[in-house]
Tab-separated table of C-alpha atoms in Angstrom:
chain	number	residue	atom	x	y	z
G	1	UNK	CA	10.958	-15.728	13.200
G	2	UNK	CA	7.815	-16.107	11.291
G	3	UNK	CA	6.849	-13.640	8.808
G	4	UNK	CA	3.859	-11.694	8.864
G	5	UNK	CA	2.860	-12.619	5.798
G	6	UNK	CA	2.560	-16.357	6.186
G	7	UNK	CA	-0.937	-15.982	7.241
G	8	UNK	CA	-3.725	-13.685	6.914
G	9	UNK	CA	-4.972	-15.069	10.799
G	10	UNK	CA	-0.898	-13.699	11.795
G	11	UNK	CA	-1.205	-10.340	10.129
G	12	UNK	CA	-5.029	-9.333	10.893
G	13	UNK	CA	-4.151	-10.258	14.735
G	14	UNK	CA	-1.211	-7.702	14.504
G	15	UNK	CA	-2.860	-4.799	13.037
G	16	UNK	CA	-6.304	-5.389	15.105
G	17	UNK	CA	-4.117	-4.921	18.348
G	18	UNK	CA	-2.908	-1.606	16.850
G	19	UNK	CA	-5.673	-0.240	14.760
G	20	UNK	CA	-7.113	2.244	17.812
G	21	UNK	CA	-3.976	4.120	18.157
G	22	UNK	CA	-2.429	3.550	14.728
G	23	UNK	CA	-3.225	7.320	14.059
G	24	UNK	CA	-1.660	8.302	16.755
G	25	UNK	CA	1.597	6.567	17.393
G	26	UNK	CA	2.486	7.834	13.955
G	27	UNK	CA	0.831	11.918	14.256
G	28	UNK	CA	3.538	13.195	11.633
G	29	UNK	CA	3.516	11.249	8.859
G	30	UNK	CA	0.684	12.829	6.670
G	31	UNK	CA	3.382	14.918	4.353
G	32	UNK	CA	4.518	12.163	3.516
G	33	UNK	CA	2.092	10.525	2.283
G	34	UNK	CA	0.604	13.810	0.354
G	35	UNK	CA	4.092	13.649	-1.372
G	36	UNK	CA	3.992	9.859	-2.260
G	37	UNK	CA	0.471	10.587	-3.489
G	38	UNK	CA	1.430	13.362	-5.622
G	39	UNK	CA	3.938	11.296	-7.178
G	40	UNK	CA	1.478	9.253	-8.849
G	41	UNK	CA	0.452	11.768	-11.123
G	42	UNK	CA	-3.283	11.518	-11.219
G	43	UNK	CA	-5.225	13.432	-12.931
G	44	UNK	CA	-8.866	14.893	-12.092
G	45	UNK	CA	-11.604	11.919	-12.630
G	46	UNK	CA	-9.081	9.526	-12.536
G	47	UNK	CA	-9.994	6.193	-10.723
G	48	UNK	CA	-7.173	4.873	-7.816
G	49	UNK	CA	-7.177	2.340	-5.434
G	50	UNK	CA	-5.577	2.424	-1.831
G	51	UNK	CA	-4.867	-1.274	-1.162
G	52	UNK	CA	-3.890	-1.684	2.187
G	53	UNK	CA	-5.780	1.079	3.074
G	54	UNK	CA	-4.893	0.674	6.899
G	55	UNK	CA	-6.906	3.783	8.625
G	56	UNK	CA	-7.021	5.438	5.499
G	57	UNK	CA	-4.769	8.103	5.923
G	58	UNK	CA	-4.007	8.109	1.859
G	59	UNK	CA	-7.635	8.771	0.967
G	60	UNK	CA	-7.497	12.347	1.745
G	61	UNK	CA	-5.032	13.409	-0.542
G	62	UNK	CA	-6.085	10.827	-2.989
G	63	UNK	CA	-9.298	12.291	-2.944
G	64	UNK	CA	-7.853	15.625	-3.635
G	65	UNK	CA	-5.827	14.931	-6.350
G	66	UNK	CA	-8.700	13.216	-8.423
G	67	UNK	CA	-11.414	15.559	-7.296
G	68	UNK	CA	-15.011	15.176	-7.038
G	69	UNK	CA	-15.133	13.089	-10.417
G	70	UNK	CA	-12.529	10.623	-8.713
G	71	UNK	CA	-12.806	6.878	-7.958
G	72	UNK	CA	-10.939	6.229	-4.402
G	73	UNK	CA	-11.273	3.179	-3.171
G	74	UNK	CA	-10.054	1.645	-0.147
G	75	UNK	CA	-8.813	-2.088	0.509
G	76	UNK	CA	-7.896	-3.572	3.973
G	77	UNK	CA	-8.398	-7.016	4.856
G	78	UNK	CA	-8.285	-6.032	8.974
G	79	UNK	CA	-11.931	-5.296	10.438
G	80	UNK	CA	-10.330	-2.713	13.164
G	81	UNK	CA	-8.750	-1.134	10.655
G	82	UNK	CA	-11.267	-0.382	8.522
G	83	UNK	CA	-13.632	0.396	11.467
G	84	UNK	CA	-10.671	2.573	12.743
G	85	UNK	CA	-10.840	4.669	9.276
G	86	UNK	CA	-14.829	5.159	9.602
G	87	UNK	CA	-14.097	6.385	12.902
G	88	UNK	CA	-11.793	9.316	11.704
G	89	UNK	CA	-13.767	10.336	8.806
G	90	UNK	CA	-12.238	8.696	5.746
G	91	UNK	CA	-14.674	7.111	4.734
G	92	UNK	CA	-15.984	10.727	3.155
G	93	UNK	CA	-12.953	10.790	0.803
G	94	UNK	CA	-13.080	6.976	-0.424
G	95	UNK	CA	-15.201	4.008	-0.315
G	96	UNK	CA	-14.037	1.689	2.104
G	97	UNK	CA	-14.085	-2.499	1.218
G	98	UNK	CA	-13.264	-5.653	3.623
G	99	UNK	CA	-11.240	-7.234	1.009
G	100	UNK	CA	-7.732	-9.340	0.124
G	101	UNK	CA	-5.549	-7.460	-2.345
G	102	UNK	CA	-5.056	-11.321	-3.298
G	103	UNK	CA	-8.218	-11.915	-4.834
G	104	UNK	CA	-9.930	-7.789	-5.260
G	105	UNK	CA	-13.664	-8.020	-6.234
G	106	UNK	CA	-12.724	-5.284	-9.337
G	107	UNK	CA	-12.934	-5.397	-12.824
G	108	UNK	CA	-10.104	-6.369	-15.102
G	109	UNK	CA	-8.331	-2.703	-16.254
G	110	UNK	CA	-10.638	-0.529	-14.035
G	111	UNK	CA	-8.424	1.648	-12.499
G	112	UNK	CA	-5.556	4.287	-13.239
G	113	UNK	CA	-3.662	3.733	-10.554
G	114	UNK	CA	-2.901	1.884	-7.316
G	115	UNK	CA	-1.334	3.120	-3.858
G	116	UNK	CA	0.136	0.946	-1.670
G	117	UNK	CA	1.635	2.193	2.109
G	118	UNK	CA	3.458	-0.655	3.580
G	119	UNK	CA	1.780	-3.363	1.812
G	120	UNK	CA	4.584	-5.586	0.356
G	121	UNK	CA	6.258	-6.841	3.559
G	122	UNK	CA	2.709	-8.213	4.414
G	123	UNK	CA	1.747	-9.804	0.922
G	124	UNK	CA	1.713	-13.751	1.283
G	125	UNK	CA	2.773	-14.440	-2.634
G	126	UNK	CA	4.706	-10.929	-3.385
G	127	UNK	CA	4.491	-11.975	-7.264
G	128	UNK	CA	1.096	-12.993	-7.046
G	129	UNK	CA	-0.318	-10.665	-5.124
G	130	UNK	CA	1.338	-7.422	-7.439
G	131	UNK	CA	-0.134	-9.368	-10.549
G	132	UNK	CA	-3.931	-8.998	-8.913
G	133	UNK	CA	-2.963	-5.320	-8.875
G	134	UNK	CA	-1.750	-5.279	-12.251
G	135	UNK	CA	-4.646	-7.258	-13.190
G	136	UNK	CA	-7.210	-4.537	-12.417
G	137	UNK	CA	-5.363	-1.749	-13.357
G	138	UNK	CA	-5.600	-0.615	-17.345
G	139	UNK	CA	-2.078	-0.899	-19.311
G	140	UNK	CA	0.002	2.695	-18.453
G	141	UNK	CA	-1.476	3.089	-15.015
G	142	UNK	CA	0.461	3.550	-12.462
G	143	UNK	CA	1.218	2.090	-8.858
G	144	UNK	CA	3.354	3.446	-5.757
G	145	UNK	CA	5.014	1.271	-3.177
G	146	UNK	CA	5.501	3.397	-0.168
G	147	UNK	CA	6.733	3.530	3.480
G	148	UNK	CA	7.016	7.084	5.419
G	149	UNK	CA	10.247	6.019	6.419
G	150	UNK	CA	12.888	4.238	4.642
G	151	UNK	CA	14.612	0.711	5.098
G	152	UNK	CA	17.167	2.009	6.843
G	153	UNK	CA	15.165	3.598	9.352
G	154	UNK	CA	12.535	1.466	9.765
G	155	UNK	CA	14.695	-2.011	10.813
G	156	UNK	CA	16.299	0.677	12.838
G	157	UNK	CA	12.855	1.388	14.997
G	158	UNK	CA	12.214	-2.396	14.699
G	159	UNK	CA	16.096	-3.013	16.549
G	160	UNK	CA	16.998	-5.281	12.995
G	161	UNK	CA	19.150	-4.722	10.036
G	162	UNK	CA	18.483	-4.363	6.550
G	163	UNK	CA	19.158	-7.680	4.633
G	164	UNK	CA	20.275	-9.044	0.677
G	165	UNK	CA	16.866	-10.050	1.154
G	166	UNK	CA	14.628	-7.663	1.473
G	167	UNK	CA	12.004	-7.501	-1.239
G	168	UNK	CA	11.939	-3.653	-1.365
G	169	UNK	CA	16.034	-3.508	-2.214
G	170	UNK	CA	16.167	-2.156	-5.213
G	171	UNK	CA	17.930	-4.753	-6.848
G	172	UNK	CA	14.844	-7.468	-5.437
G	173	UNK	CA	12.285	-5.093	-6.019
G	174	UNK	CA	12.709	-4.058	-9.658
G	175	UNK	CA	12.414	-8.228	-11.284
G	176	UNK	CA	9.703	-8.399	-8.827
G	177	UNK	CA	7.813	-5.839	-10.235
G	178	UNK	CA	8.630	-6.808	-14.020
G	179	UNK	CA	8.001	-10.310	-13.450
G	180	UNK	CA	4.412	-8.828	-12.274
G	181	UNK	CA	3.056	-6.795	-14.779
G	182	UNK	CA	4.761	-3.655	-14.201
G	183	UNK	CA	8.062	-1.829	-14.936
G	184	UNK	CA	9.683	0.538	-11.892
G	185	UNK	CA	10.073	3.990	-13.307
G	186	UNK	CA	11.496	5.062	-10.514
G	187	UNK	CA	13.225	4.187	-6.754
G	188	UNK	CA	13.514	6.129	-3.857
G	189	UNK	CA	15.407	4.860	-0.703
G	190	UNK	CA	15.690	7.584	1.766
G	191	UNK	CA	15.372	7.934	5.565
G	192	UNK	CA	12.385	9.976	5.262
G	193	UNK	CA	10.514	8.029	2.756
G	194	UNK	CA	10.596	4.895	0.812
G	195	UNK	CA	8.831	5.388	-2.435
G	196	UNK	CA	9.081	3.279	-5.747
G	197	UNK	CA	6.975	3.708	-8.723
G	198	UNK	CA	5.998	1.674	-11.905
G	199	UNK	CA	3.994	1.124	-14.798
G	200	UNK	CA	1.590	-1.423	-15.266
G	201	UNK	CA	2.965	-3.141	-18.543
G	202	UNK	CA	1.508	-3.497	-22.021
């Protein structure tokens, strides 16, 4: 089976044929991501990035937890799904960008943090791609890796099985991350979220 992330033509013909009724198909999982966003720790004025941005469900509580002052940006690098987010109103809590989280037109170090929903199963260079993040985010800051669901649960809805493989295993996912600019501070597996965090490195 070809993975999703061996093109950019693959994965923005999968996600335009879903971006109208993303929203929809998945009504429930806005705690979540509130939670995962709290767990990045930001502080009032800070500047964050949402890369992968999807319909932007993450830009509401990212825009409440750095308030007014904030930076929120969001990334996607699917037309529909960017048009999708105008659509529901996003756009007021975050500035929305056509852009590839391989190659973001940001500043070295200009950001405190970086949220990511789903984005690493769909990243053509996994090491590559988290060292762009690194790249523009300033030494301490913070990113989150996160899924509403777990592993478990999620090759469960897919009708697959988790494999040795799997880049978001703990064991995968943690030299991944150091070999990228950024240490994992913390792992969270569960069937109601999947949610690691990290540091950008020194």
């Amino acid at each position: 089976m070809r993975n999703m992330s061996d093109d950019h033509t693959h994965v923005q013909e999968f996600f335009t044929a879903r971006a109208a009724d993303w929203d929809s198909r998945f009504p429930d999982d806005g705690p979540a991501y509130a939670a995962a966003v709290a767990g990045l720790g930001l502080r009032e004025g800070a500047r964050v990035l949402d890369a992968g941005c999807g319909t932007g469900r993450a830009l509401t509580p990212l825009r409440a937890a750095v308030g007014a002052s904030g930076v929120v940006l969001g990334v996607d690098l699917t037309p529909a799904m960017v048009e999708a987010a105008v659509r529901a109103g996003r756009g007021l809590h975050g500035r929305l960008l056509l852009a590839d989280v391989a190659a973001l037109p940001l500043r070295s170090e200009s950001l405190d943090a970086v949220f990511a929903a789903g984005l690493i199963a769909h990243l053509p260079h996994p090491a590559e791609n988290l060292r762009e993040l690194a790249r523009v985010v300033r030494p301490g800051g913070t990113l989150a890796l996160f899924h509403p669901i777990g592993r478990a649960a999620l090759a469960a809805r897919q009708g697959r099985q988790t494999t040795p493989a799997d880049l978001r295993a703990e064991g995968n996912l943690g030299p991944l991350l150091a070999g990228s600019g950024w240490h994992m501070t913390s792992y969270m597996d569960e069937d109601a979220r999947f949610l690691a965090l990290a540091v950008r490195s020194a």
